[in-house]
Coordinates of C-alpha atoms and ligand atoms in Angstrom, one line a residue:
X1 CA 8.0 -67.0 -34.8
X2 CA 5.1 -64.9 -33.7
X3 CA 3.5 -65.4 -30.3
X4 CA 0.1 -64.1 -29.2
X5 CA -0.2 -62.4 -25.9
X6 CA -1.5 -65.5 -24.0
X7 CA 1.5 -67.5 -25.2
X8 CA 3.8 -64.8 -24.2
X9 CA 2.4 -64.6 -20.7
X10 CA 2.5 -68.4 -20.3
X11 CA 6.1 -68.4 -21.5
X12 CA 7.0 -65.7 -19.1
X13 CA 5.5 -67.6 -16.2
X14 CA 7.3 -70.8 -17.3
X15 CA 10.5 -68.8 -17.5
X16 CA 10.0 -67.3 -14.0
X17 CA 9.3 -70.7 -12.6
X18 CA 12.6 -71.9 -14.0
X19 CA 11.0 -74.4 -16.4
X20 CA 12.1 -72.9 -19.7
X21 CA 14.8 -74.3 -22.0
X22 CA 17.6 -72.0 -23.2
X23 CA 16.2 -71.7 -26.7
X24 CA 12.8 -70.8 -25.5
X25 CA 14.3 -68.4 -22.9
X26 CA 15.8 -66.4 -25.8
X27 CA 12.4 -66.2 -27.5
X28 CA 10.7 -65.1 -24.3
X29 CA 13.3 -62.4 -23.7
X30 CA 13.1 -61.2 -27.3
X31 CA 9.3 -61.0 -27.4
X32 CA 9.0 -59.3 -24.1
X33 CA 11.6 -56.7 -24.9
X34 CA 10.4 -53.2 -25.5
X35 CA 13.4 -52.7 -27.6
X36 CA 13.1 -53.6 -31.2
X37 CA 15.5 -56.4 -32.0
X38 CA 16.5 -57.6 -35.5
X39 CA 19.0 -60.3 -36.5
X40 CA 20.6 -59.3 -39.8
X41 CA 23.0 -61.3 -41.9
X42 CA 26.2 -59.9 -43.3
X43 CA 24.5 -58.8 -46.5
X44 CA 22.1 -56.7 -44.4
X45 CA 19.0 -59.0 -44.9
X46 CA 16.8 -59.2 -41.9
X47 CA 16.6 -62.8 -40.7
X48 CA 14.5 -62.4 -37.5
X49 CA 12.8 -59.6 -35.7
X50 CA 10.8 -59.3 -32.6
X51 CA 7.4 -57.8 -32.1
X52 CA 8.6 -54.5 -30.9
X53 CA 10.7 -54.0 -34.0
X54 CA 7.7 -54.6 -36.3
X55 CA 5.6 -52.2 -34.2
X56 CA 8.2 -49.5 -34.4
X57 CA 8.4 -49.9 -38.2
X58 CA 4.6 -49.9 -38.5
X59 CA 4.8 -53.1 -40.7
X60 CA 3.5 -56.6 -40.2
X61 CA 6.1 -59.1 -39.2
X62 CA 6.1 -61.0 -42.5
X63 CA 6.8 -58.1 -44.7
X64 CA 9.9 -57.2 -42.8
X65 CA 11.8 -60.5 -42.6
X66 CA 13.9 -60.9 -45.7
X67 CA 14.0 -57.1 -46.4
X68 CA 17.3 -55.4 -46.4
X69 CA 17.8 -53.3 -43.2
X70 CA 19.6 -50.5 -45.0
X71 CA 16.4 -49.6 -46.7
X72 CA 14.6 -49.3 -43.4
X73 CA 17.2 -47.5 -41.4
X74 CA 17.0 -44.2 -43.1
X75 CA 16.0 -41.9 -45.9
X76 CA 17.8 -42.7 -49.1
X77 CA 19.4 -39.2 -49.1
X78 CA 21.2 -40.1 -46.0
X79 CA 24.0 -41.7 -48.0
X80 CA 26.7 -40.3 -45.7
X81 CA 25.1 -41.8 -42.6
X82 CA 24.7 -45.2 -44.2
X83 CA 28.3 -45.2 -45.4
X84 CA 29.4 -44.2 -41.9
X85 CA 27.4 -47.1 -40.3
X86 CA 28.8 -49.7 -42.7
X87 CA 32.3 -48.5 -42.4
X88 CA 32.3 -48.3 -38.6
X89 CA 30.7 -51.8 -38.4
X90 CA 33.4 -53.4 -40.5
X91 CA 36.1 -51.6 -38.6
X92 CA 34.9 -51.6 -35.0
X93 CA 32.2 -54.2 -35.0
X94 CA 29.8 -51.7 -33.3
X95 CA 27.8 -48.6 -34.2
X96 CA 25.3 -46.6 -32.3
X97 CA 23.5 -43.4 -33.1
X98 CA 20.2 -41.7 -33.9
X99 CA 18.3 -42.6 -37.1
X100 CA 15.0 -41.6 -38.6
X101 CA 13.5 -44.8 -40.0
X102 CA 11.5 -44.0 -43.1
X103 CA 8.8 -46.6 -42.4
X104 CA 8.1 -45.2 -39.0
X105 CA 5.1 -42.9 -38.8
X106 CA 5.9 -39.3 -39.3
X107 CA 9.4 -40.4 -40.1
X108 CA 10.8 -37.0 -40.6
X109 CA 10.2 -36.3 -36.9
X110 CA 10.6 -39.6 -35.3
X111 CA 14.1 -40.2 -34.1
X112 CA 15.2 -43.6 -32.9
X113 CA 18.3 -44.8 -31.2
X114 CA 19.9 -47.7 -33.0
X115 CA 22.7 -50.0 -31.7
X116 CA 24.3 -52.5 -34.1
X117 CA 26.7 -55.1 -32.9
X118 CA 28.6 -57.6 -35.1
X119 CA 28.2 -61.1 -33.8
X120 CA 31.7 -62.7 -34.0
X121 CA 31.8 -66.4 -34.1
X122 CA 35.1 -68.2 -33.3
X123 CA 36.4 -68.0 -36.9
X124 CA 36.3 -64.2 -36.6
X125 CA 34.2 -63.8 -39.7
X126 CA 31.2 -61.6 -39.3
X127 CA 28.1 -63.5 -40.3
X128 CA 25.4 -61.7 -38.4
X129 CA 24.6 -58.4 -36.8
X130 CA 22.3 -57.7 -33.9
X131 CA 20.3 -54.5 -34.3
X132 CA 18.6 -53.0 -31.2
X133 CA 16.2 -50.1 -31.8
X134 CA 14.6 -48.0 -29.2
X135 CA 12.1 -45.2 -29.5
X136 CA 13.5 -42.2 -27.9
X137 CA 10.4 -41.3 -26.0
X138 CA 9.6 -44.8 -24.7
X139 CA 13.0 -45.9 -23.5
X140 CA 14.0 -43.5 -20.7
X141 CA 17.6 -44.5 -20.3
X142 CA 20.0 -41.7 -19.5
X143 CA 21.3 -41.8 -23.1
X144 CA 17.8 -41.2 -24.4
X145 CA 17.0 -38.5 -21.8
X146 CA 20.0 -36.7 -22.9
X147 CA 18.9 -37.0 -26.5
X148 CA 15.5 -35.6 -25.7
X149 CA 17.1 -32.7 -23.9
X150 CA 19.3 -32.2 -27.0
X151 CA 16.3 -30.7 -28.8
X152 CA 15.5 -27.0 -28.6
X153 CA 11.9 -26.9 -27.5
X154 CA 11.2 -23.7 -29.4
X155 CA 12.5 -24.6 -32.9
X156 CA 12.8 -28.3 -32.5
X157 CA 16.3 -28.1 -33.8
X158 CA 19.3 -29.8 -32.2
X159 CA 20.9 -28.0 -29.3
X160 CA 24.5 -27.1 -29.0
X161 CA 25.4 -30.4 -27.3
X162 CA 23.8 -32.6 -29.9
X163 CA 25.4 -30.4 -32.6
X164 CA 28.8 -31.0 -31.1
X165 CA 28.0 -34.8 -31.0
X166 CA 27.0 -34.8 -34.7
X167 CA 30.1 -32.7 -35.6
X168 CA 32.3 -35.3 -33.8
X169 CA 30.6 -38.2 -35.6
X170 CA 30.9 -36.3 -38.9
X171 CA 34.6 -35.7 -38.2
X172 CA 35.4 -39.3 -37.6
X173 CA 33.4 -40.2 -40.8
X174 CA 35.2 -37.6 -42.8
X175 CA 38.6 -38.7 -41.6
X176 CA 37.9 -42.2 -42.8
X177 CA 36.6 -41.1 -46.2
X178 CA 39.1 -38.2 -46.6
X179 CA 36.2 -35.9 -47.0
X180 CA 35.8 -32.2 -46.2
X181 CA 33.2 -30.7 -43.8
X182 CA 31.9 -27.1 -43.5
X183 CA 30.9 -25.7 -40.2
X184 CA 28.8 -22.5 -40.3
X185 CA 27.7 -20.3 -37.5
X186 CA 25.0 -17.8 -38.2
X187 CA 24.0 -14.9 -36.1
X188 CA 20.8 -12.9 -36.5
X189 CA 21.6 -9.2 -36.7
X190 CA 19.8 -7.1 -34.1
X191 CA 17.5 -9.9 -33.1
X192 CA 17.5 -8.8 -29.5
X193 CA 16.1 -5.5 -30.6
X194 CA 13.3 -7.2 -32.6
X195 CA 12.6 -9.4 -29.6
X196 CA 12.4 -6.5 -27.2
X197 CA 10.4 -4.2 -29.5
X198 CA 7.9 -6.7 -31.0
X199 CA 7.5 -8.9 -27.9
X200 CA 8.8 -12.3 -27.1
X201 CA 6.0 -14.2 -28.7
X202 CA 6.8 -12.7 -32.1
X203 CA 10.5 -13.1 -31.3
X204 CA 9.9 -16.8 -30.9
X205 CA 7.9 -16.9 -34.1
X206 CA 10.8 -15.3 -35.9
X207 CA 13.2 -17.9 -34.6
X208 CA 10.9 -20.6 -35.8
X209 CA 10.7 -19.0 -39.2
X210 CA 14.4 -18.8 -39.4
X211 CA 14.8 -22.4 -38.3
X212 CA 12.4 -23.6 -41.1
X213 CA 14.1 -21.5 -43.7
X214 CA 17.5 -22.8 -42.7
X215 CA 16.3 -26.4 -43.0
X216 CA 15.1 -25.7 -46.5
X217 CA 18.5 -24.5 -47.5
X218 CA 20.3 -27.6 -46.4
X219 CA 20.5 -31.2 -47.7
X220 CA 19.1 -34.0 -45.4
X221 CA 22.6 -35.2 -44.7
X222 CA 23.5 -31.7 -43.3
X223 CA 22.5 -30.7 -39.8
X224 CA 21.3 -27.4 -38.4
X225 CA 21.1 -26.6 -34.7
X226 CA 20.2 -23.7 -32.4
X227 CA 23.4 -23.2 -30.5
X228 CA 22.7 -19.9 -28.8
X229 CA 20.0 -17.3 -28.2
X230 CA 20.1 -16.0 -31.8
X231 CA 22.9 -18.2 -33.1
X232 CA 22.5 -21.2 -35.4
X233 CA 25.1 -23.8 -36.3
X234 CA 25.1 -25.7 -39.5
X235 CA 27.2 -28.7 -40.5
X236 CA 27.7 -29.4 -44.2
X237 CA 28.8 -33.0 -44.6
X238 CA 28.8 -33.7 -48.3
X239 CA 31.1 -31.0 -49.8
X240 CA 34.0 -31.0 -52.2
X241 CA 37.6 -30.9 -51.1
X242 CA 40.1 -28.0 -51.1
X243 CA 38.9 -24.9 -53.0
X244 CA 35.7 -26.8 -53.8
X245 CA 34.8 -26.8 -50.1
X246 CA 35.1 -23.0 -50.1
X247 CA 32.9 -22.7 -53.2
X248 CA 30.3 -25.1 -51.7
X249 CA 30.1 -23.5 -48.3
X250 CA 30.1 -20.0 -49.8
X251 CA 27.2 -21.1 -52.0
X252 CA 25.3 -22.3 -49.1
X253 CA 26.0 -19.1 -47.2
X254 CA 24.6 -17.1 -50.1
X255 CA 21.6 -19.4 -50.3
X256 CA 20.9 -18.7 -46.7
X257 CA 21.1 -14.9 -47.2
X258 CA 18.6 -15.2 -50.0
X259 CA 16.3 -17.4 -48.0
X260 CA 16.4 -15.1 -45.0
X261 CA 16.3 -11.9 -47.0
X262 CA 12.6 -12.4 -47.7
X263 CA 10.8 -10.3 -45.1
X264 CA 9.0 -12.3 -42.4
X265 CA 5.4 -11.5 -41.6
X266 CA 5.2 -11.2 -37.8
X267 CA 1.7 -10.3 -36.6
X268 CA 0.8 -7.4 -38.8
X269 CA 4.4 -6.3 -39.5
X270 CA 6.9 -7.1 -42.1
X271 CA 10.3 -7.7 -40.5
X272 CA 13.5 -7.8 -42.5
X273 CA 16.3 -9.9 -41.3
X274 CA 20.0 -9.6 -41.8
X275 CA 22.6 -12.1 -40.8
X276 CA 26.3 -12.6 -40.4
X277 CA 27.9 -16.0 -41.0
X278 CA 31.3 -17.4 -40.0
X279 CA 32.6 -20.5 -41.9
X280 CA 35.4 -22.9 -41.1
X281 CA 36.4 -26.0 -43.0
X282 CA 37.6 -29.4 -41.9
X283 CA 40.4 -30.6 -42.4
X284 CA 42.0 -27.3 -43.6
X285 CA 41.3 -25.1 -40.5
X286 CA 41.2 -27.7 -37.7
X287 CA 40.6 -31.3 -37.0
X288 CA 38.7 -31.3 -33.8
X289 CA 35.2 -30.1 -33.0
X290 CA 36.2 -27.6 -30.3
X291 CA 38.7 -25.7 -32.5
X292 CA 36.3 -25.8 -35.5
X293 CA 33.6 -24.2 -33.5
X294 CA 36.0 -21.6 -32.1
X295 CA 37.2 -20.8 -35.6
X296 CA 33.6 -20.4 -36.9
X297 CA 32.9 -18.0 -34.0
X298 CA 36.1 -16.0 -34.8
X299 CA 35.1 -15.8 -38.5
X300 CA 31.6 -14.8 -37.4
X301 CA 33.0 -12.1 -35.4
X302 CA 34.8 -10.7 -38.4
X303 CA 31.7 -11.0 -40.5
X304 CA 29.7 -9.0 -37.9
X305 CA 32.3 -6.3 -37.8
X306 CA 32.1 -5.9 -41.6
X307 CA 28.4 -5.0 -41.4
X308 CA 25.2 -6.6 -42.4
X309 CA 24.7 -9.6 -44.5
X310 CA 28.2 -10.7 -44.6
X311 CA 30.0 -14.0 -44.5
X312 CA 33.6 -14.7 -43.7
X313 CA 35.8 -17.7 -44.0
X314 CA 38.1 -18.4 -41.1
X315 CA 41.8 -17.7 -41.7
X316 CA 45.0 -18.1 -39.6
X317 CA 45.4 -14.3 -39.5
X318 CA 42.0 -14.1 -37.9
X319 CA 43.1 -16.5 -35.2
X320 CA 46.1 -14.3 -34.6
X321 CA 43.9 -11.2 -34.4
X322 CA 41.6 -13.0 -32.0
X323 CA 44.6 -14.0 -29.8
X324 CA 45.8 -10.4 -29.7
X325 CA 42.4 -9.1 -28.8
X326 CA 42.1 -11.7 -26.1
X327 CA 45.5 -10.6 -24.6
X328 CA 44.5 -7.0 -24.8
X329 CA 41.1 -7.7 -23.2
X330 CA 42.7 -9.4 -20.2
X331 CA 45.2 -6.6 -19.6
X332 CA 42.5 -4.0 -20.1
X333 CA 40.6 -5.6 -17.2
X334 CA 43.5 -4.5 -14.9
X335 CA 44.3 -1.2 -16.6
X336 CA 42.0 0.8 -14.4
X337 CA 43.1 -0.6 -11.1
X338 CA 46.8 -0.2 -12.1
X339 CA 46.2 3.4 -13.0
X340 CA 47.2 3.0 -16.6
X341 CA 44.3 5.0 -18.0
X342 CA 44.6 8.8 -18.4
X343 CA 42.4 11.4 -19.8
X344 CA 43.9 13.8 -22.4
X345 CA 42.1 17.0 -23.5
X346 CA 41.8 18.3 -27.1
X347 CA 41.0 22.0 -27.2
X348 CA 38.0 23.3 -29.2
X349 CA 38.4 26.7 -30.6
X350 CA 35.9 29.4 -31.6
X351 CA 36.5 30.3 -35.3
X352 CA 35.3 33.9 -34.7
X353 CA 37.3 34.9 -31.6
X354 CA 40.1 32.3 -31.9
X355 CA 39.6 31.5 -28.2
X356 CA 39.6 28.1 -26.6
X357 CA 36.0 27.5 -25.6
X358 CA 36.1 23.9 -24.7
X359 CA 38.0 20.6 -24.8
X360 CA 37.1 17.0 -25.5
X361 CA 38.3 14.5 -23.0
X362 CA 39.9 11.6 -24.9
X363 CA 41.1 8.5 -23.1
X364 CA 44.6 7.2 -23.4
X365 CA 46.0 3.8 -22.2
X366 CA 49.6 3.7 -21.1
X367 CA 50.4 0.0 -21.3
X368 CA 53.6 -0.9 -19.3
X369 CA 55.1 -2.8 -22.3
X370 CA 53.3 -1.5 -25.4
X371 CA 53.4 2.1 -24.5
X372 CA 50.5 4.4 -25.4
X373 CA 47.5 2.6 -27.0
X374 CA 45.0 4.5 -29.0
X375 CA 41.3 4.4 -28.0
X376 CA 40.5 3.4 -31.5
X377 CA 42.3 0.2 -30.7
X378 CA 40.9 -0.6 -27.3
X379 CA 37.5 1.1 -27.0
X380 CA 35.8 -1.4 -29.4
X381 CA 37.2 -4.2 -27.2
X382 CA 36.0 -2.5 -24.1
X383 CA 32.6 -2.2 -25.8
X384 CA 32.4 -5.8 -26.8
X385 CA 33.4 -7.0 -23.4
X386 CA 31.2 -4.6 -21.4
X387 CA 34.4 -3.1 -19.8
X388 CA 33.3 0.3 -21.2
X389 CA 30.7 0.5 -18.5
X390 CA 33.1 0.9 -15.6
X391 CA 35.7 2.7 -17.8
X392 CA 33.0 5.1 -18.9
X393 CA 32.0 5.9 -15.4
X394 CA 35.7 6.5 -14.5
X395 CA 35.9 8.9 -17.5
X396 CA 32.8 11.0 -16.4
X397 CA 34.2 11.2 -12.8
X398 CA 37.7 12.1 -13.9
X399 CA 36.6 14.7 -16.4
X400 CA 34.3 16.4 -13.8
X401 CA 37.1 16.4 -11.2
X402 CA 39.3 18.1 -13.8
X403 CA 36.7 20.7 -14.5
X404 CA 36.5 21.4 -10.7
X405 CA 40.3 21.6 -10.5
X406 CA 40.4 24.2 -13.4
X407 CA 37.7 26.2 -11.7
X408 CA 39.8 26.5 -8.6
X409 CA 42.7 27.8 -10.7
X410 CA 40.6 30.7 -11.9
X411 CA 41.2 30.0 -15.5
X412 CA 38.8 31.1 -18.3
X413 CA 35.8 28.6 -18.0
X414 CA 35.7 26.0 -20.6
X415 CA 33.2 23.2 -21.4
X416 CA 34.5 19.7 -21.4
X417 CA 33.2 17.0 -23.7
X418 CA 33.0 13.4 -22.6
X419 CA 32.2 10.6 -25.0
X420 CA 29.4 8.2 -24.0
X421 CA 29.3 4.7 -25.4
X422 CA 26.0 3.2 -26.5
X423 CA 26.5 0.4 -23.9
X424 CA 26.4 3.0 -21.1
X425 CA 22.9 3.8 -22.3
X426 CA 21.8 0.2 -22.2
X427 CA 23.5 -1.1 -19.1
X428 CA 24.2 1.7 -16.8
X429 CA 22.1 4.3 -15.0
X430 CA 24.0 7.1 -16.7
X431 CA 21.7 9.7 -15.4
X432 CA 22.2 8.5 -11.8
X433 CA 26.0 8.5 -12.2
X434 CA 26.0 12.0 -13.7
X435 CA 23.8 13.3 -10.9
X436 CA 26.2 11.8 -8.3
X437 CA 29.3 13.1 -9.9
X438 CA 27.8 16.7 -10.3
X439 CA 27.0 16.7 -6.7
X440 CA 30.3 15.3 -5.6
X441 CA 32.4 17.8 -7.6
X442 CA 30.0 20.8 -7.3
X443 CA 30.7 21.9 -10.9
X444 CA 28.4 23.9 -13.1
X445 CA 26.3 21.2 -15.0
X446 CA 26.6 23.4 -18.2
X447 CA 30.4 22.9 -18.1
X448 CA 29.9 19.2 -18.9
X449 CA 29.1 18.2 -22.5
X450 CA 28.2 14.6 -23.3
X451 CA 29.0 13.4 -26.8
X452 CA 26.8 10.8 -28.2
X453 CA 27.0 9.1 -31.6
X454 CA 24.0 8.6 -33.9
X455 CA 24.2 4.8 -33.6
X456 CA 23.9 5.0 -29.8
X457 CA 20.5 6.7 -30.0
X458 CA 19.2 4.8 -33.0
X459 CA 19.5 1.4 -31.2
X460 CA 16.5 2.2 -29.1
X461 CA 15.1 5.6 -30.0
X462 CA 12.5 5.9 -27.2
X463 CA 14.9 4.9 -24.5
X464 CA 17.4 7.4 -25.8
X465 CA 14.9 10.2 -25.9
X466 CA 14.0 9.5 -22.2
X467 CA 17.6 9.4 -21.0
X468 CA 18.7 12.4 -23.1
X469 CA 15.8 14.4 -21.8
X470 CA 16.8 13.6 -18.2
X471 CA 20.4 14.5 -18.8
X472 CA 19.4 17.7 -20.4
X473 CA 17.1 18.5 -17.5
X474 CA 20.1 18.4 -15.2
X475 CA 21.5 21.3 -17.3
X476 CA 24.2 19.2 -18.9
X477 CA 25.0 19.9 -22.6
X478 CA 24.5 17.3 -25.2
X479 CA 26.4 17.0 -28.5
X480 CA 25.9 14.6 -31.4
X481 CA 29.3 13.2 -32.3
X482 CA 30.7 12.0 -35.7
X483 CA 27.7 13.4 -37.4
X484 CA 27.3 12.2 -41.0
X485 CA 28.7 8.7 -40.4
X486 CA 25.4 7.1 -39.3
X487 CA 22.1 6.7 -41.1
X488 CA 20.2 9.4 -39.2
X489 CA 19.0 12.6 -40.7
X490 CA 18.9 16.0 -39.2
X491 CA 15.1 15.9 -39.2
X492 CA 15.2 12.8 -37.0
X493 CA 17.7 14.4 -34.7
X494 CA 15.5 17.5 -34.1
X495 CA 13.6 15.4 -31.6
X496 CA 16.6 15.2 -29.4
X497 CA 17.9 18.0 -27.1
X498 CA 21.3 18.4 -28.8
X499 CA 22.9 21.8 -28.4
X500 CA 26.0 21.0 -30.6
X501 CA 26.6 19.0 -33.7
X502 CA 30.1 17.7 -34.4
X503 CA 30.8 17.1 -38.1
X504 CA 32.9 14.0 -38.6
X505 CA 36.4 14.5 -39.8
X506 CA 35.9 12.3 -42.9
X507 CA 33.9 15.2 -44.4
X508 CA 36.7 17.7 -43.8
X509 CA 39.7 15.7 -45.1
X510 CA 39.1 16.6 -48.8
X511 CA 37.0 19.6 -48.3
X512 CA 39.3 22.0 -50.2
X513 CA 39.3 19.9 -53.3
X514 CA 36.0 18.0 -53.2
X515 CA 33.0 20.2 -53.9
X516 CA 30.6 17.5 -52.9
X517 CA 32.0 17.3 -49.4
X518 CA 31.9 21.1 -49.2
X519 CA 28.3 21.2 -50.2
X520 CA 27.3 18.5 -47.6
X521 CA 29.1 20.4 -44.9
X522 CA 27.5 23.6 -46.0
X523 CA 24.0 22.0 -45.8
X524 CA 24.7 20.4 -42.4
X525 CA 25.9 23.7 -41.0
X526 CA 22.8 25.6 -42.4
X527 CA 20.4 23.0 -41.0
X528 CA 22.1 22.8 -37.6
X529 CA 21.9 26.6 -37.4
X530 CA 18.3 26.6 -38.2
X531 CA 17.8 24.2 -35.3
X532 CA 19.8 26.6 -33.1
X533 CA 22.7 24.2 -32.8
X534 CA 26.3 25.0 -32.5
X535 CA 28.6 23.3 -35.0
X536 CA 32.0 22.0 -34.3
X537 CA 34.1 20.6 -37.1
X538 CA 36.5 17.8 -36.2
X539 CA 39.8 16.9 -37.7
X540 CA 40.9 20.3 -39.0
X541 CA 44.5 19.9 -40.1
X542 CA 45.3 22.6 -42.6
X543 CA 45.0 26.3 -43.1
X544 CA 43.1 25.6 -46.3
X545 CA 40.4 23.6 -44.5
X546 CA 40.2 26.3 -41.9
X547 CA 39.5 29.0 -44.5
X548 CA 36.7 26.9 -46.1
X549 CA 35.1 26.2 -42.7
X550 CA 35.3 29.8 -41.8
X551 CA 33.6 30.8 -45.0
X552 CA 30.9 28.3 -44.3
X553 CA 30.1 29.9 -41.0
X554 CA 31.1 27.0 -38.9
X555 CA 31.3 27.9 -35.2
X556 CA 34.2 26.0 -33.7
X557 CA 37.0 23.6 -34.7
X558 CA 38.8 20.8 -33.1
X559 CA 41.9 19.5 -34.8
X560 CA 45.6 19.0 -35.1
X561 CA 45.9 22.4 -36.8
X562 CA 45.4 24.0 -33.3
X563 CA 46.4 21.1 -31.1
X564 CA 46.1 17.4 -30.6
X565 CA 44.8 16.0 -27.3
X566 CA 47.2 16.9 -24.6
X567 CA 47.7 16.1 -20.9
X568 CA 45.6 18.3 -18.5
X569 CA 48.7 20.2 -17.4
X570 CA 49.4 21.3 -20.9
X571 CA 45.9 22.5 -21.4
X572 CA 46.1 24.4 -18.2
X573 CA 49.2 26.1 -19.6
X574 CA 47.4 27.0 -22.9
X575 CA 44.5 28.5 -20.9
X576 CA 46.9 30.4 -18.7
X577 CA 48.7 31.8 -21.7
X578 CA 45.4 32.6 -23.4
X579 CA 46.7 30.8 -26.5
X580 CA 44.3 31.3 -29.5
X581 CA 43.8 30.6 -33.1
X582 CA 45.3 33.5 -35.2
X583 CA 42.8 35.4 -37.4
X584 CA 43.2 34.9 -41.1
X585 CA 44.9 38.3 -41.7
X586 CA 47.6 37.5 -39.1
X587 CA 48.5 34.1 -40.7
X588 CA 51.2 34.7 -43.3
X589 CA 53.0 32.3 -45.5
X590 CA 55.3 31.0 -42.7
X591 CA 55.0 27.5 -41.4
X592 CA 51.8 27.3 -39.6
X593 CA 52.8 24.4 -37.3
X594 CA 55.9 26.4 -36.2
X595 CA 53.7 29.3 -35.4
X596 CA 51.4 27.3 -33.1
X597 CA 54.2 25.5 -31.4
X598 CA 53.9 22.0 -32.9
Ligands
C2E601 P1 35.9 11.0 -31.4 O1 35.1 11.2 -30.2 O2 35.4 11.4 -32.7 O3 37.3 11.8 -31.0 C1 37.9 12.5 -32.0 C2 39.1 11.8 -32.5 O4 39.7 12.4 -33.6 C3 40.2 11.6 -31.4 O5 40.9 10.4 -31.6 C4 41.1 12.8 -31.8 O6 42.5 12.6 -31.4 C5 41.0 12.7 -33.3 N1 41.4 13.9 -34.0 C6 41.2 15.2 -33.5 N2 41.7 16.0 -34.4 C7 42.3 15.4 -35.4 C8 42.9 15.7 -36.6 O7 43.1 16.9 -36.9 N3 43.3 14.7 -37.4 C9 43.2 13.5 -37.1 N4 43.6 12.5 -38.0 N5 42.5 13.1 -36.0 C10 42.1 14.0 -35.1 P2 41.2 9.5 -30.4 O8 41.6 10.2 -29.2 O9 42.1 8.4 -31.0 O10 39.8 8.8 -30.2 C11 39.2 8.0 -31.1 C12 37.8 7.7 -30.7 O11 37.8 6.9 -29.5 C13 36.9 8.9 -30.3 O12 36.5 9.5 -31.4 C14 35.9 8.2 -29.4 O13 34.9 7.7 -30.3 C15 36.6 7.1 -28.7 N6 37.0 7.6 -27.4 C16 38.0 8.3 -27.0 N7 38.0 8.5 -25.7 C17 36.8 7.9 -25.2 C18 36.1 7.8 -24.0 O14 36.6 8.3 -22.9 N8 35.0 7.1 -23.9 C19 34.4 6.5 -25.1 N9 33.3 5.9 -25.0 N10 35.0 6.7 -26.3 C20 36.2 7.3 -26.4
MG602 MG1 34.0 12.5 -29.4
MG603 MG1 34.0 12.5 -33.2

């Protein structure tokens, strides 16, 4: 029954005056409702609709009545959604959720909220369903407002909360159908850097490009959401079970790499993207949304650690590692205040005179239960959590105080190396701290040597040049640490005020048998010398290695052959005794370790 507007008003007035019959009351209510209403029989055929429903579907009344509602609700590819609706209705008698009716204008982008209730007569057999449809923008109920907020304004993708909702819906559907789900979290590598260096507008553009490419990689039944600043979540609903799920999700991950590997044109620049992806599967890995998301993050973390363009499936061992890391992180937070951190010092010896010229301060953590923990195990955690910032400051201060203490003892002056983490560059006023500490301890700035890795400067070259120039202006020495492990070349490094270059120990390990390594070290030393830099080789363990390095004109060495890192008192003792590296002619066939007191 179609009413024109005059009839509708008349009916409404009649109704308000209390002169309307029950049956007409229903018509009035229906026709005045801004919600689209349809009465559907158990086969899904539409028996009656109201005006609002026809308007929302952009169809005349007559063409809709008699049609099957299933064909209106959604795109035909949304098979999983339809199955989910039918199944829930027959089980619970009610379903509600968002749909994109394909008849609606701009159906891909028009989301509507649909409620379907089974009408249960006294015999308990479902004969009819009542469907209520609301346009998300018109109906401003709290549910709908939440739905609107659930879209990321920049990419128009779902936000984290909507993603979680969808994941939960998918989990209940998958449980009923004994299906698998794949949850992927993708992280853009170095996006912050792109955002900061190219400007936020182009950064935003980049996120939109990524969003569009991700949508292209997925089926319509899958979802993609922006769940963090540069993190995207993807939900794969229609995947095989067991090992098939692994194959399916791995395939999607590779497809995503390929899609994102194409450089993006931002303004006048071509920008290349690389991503890390963590994948977890339902039901194998977990059965609730919270754990699944946590698993995907854990797997992502592993993928990130393995370098660029990497994906990782979640595993139980990963969860165990994550748990251990978490435990370590919380005890590391208290390590400083409980006085569990100590600085050890590893001597650096001149290859010509054999004398101790310097020492590198290396941090040690004495855990009350686990004993001594190597920095290789906890520095990465300190860096991830930002704890390296206060720890790093403590290291600078403690090392400088030690230099001052040695000075008072009237020992031969040595230069002490302190490792600086990249994060200290980004988050801390390192220059200010160094100035303060130099003033506080009154030491000669040249007795402090800051070791920086290539990766720390390559993150943000201009900033690094500025900071390093200010440090160098204070008279403090600068060394490049672990040289050869990063991507930088000596020609890049000549723009920095480094006085010393430390060759990473990986080049030294096989130097006696590997001519390639020997040639590389030879070239590094020659180039460093041409730039007037001092060369220290790290990780020297054998006499054979020492002989090669001497022949290559390396200046200094630091390694177990002479001494490992020792507590400050032990280094004091060494300096007092004037312990030195024997010259080649004095080293006989006897056990070299015995000779040097190991
Ligand atoms: P690094 O700065 O390259 O320090 C040299 C590492 O090589 C030290 O390990 C040292 O004990 C080890 N080493 C020295 N000679 C030999 C040798 O002959 N053979 C072998 N196998 N190893 C040798 P350590 O003390 O475990 O430190 C590991 C890394 O932890 C350091 O590498 C540095 O990157 C970081 N680290 C240590 N202390 C600090 C600190 O106070 N702050 C920061 N940011 N990082 C630190
Ligand atoms: Mg170092
Ligand atoms: Mg090193």
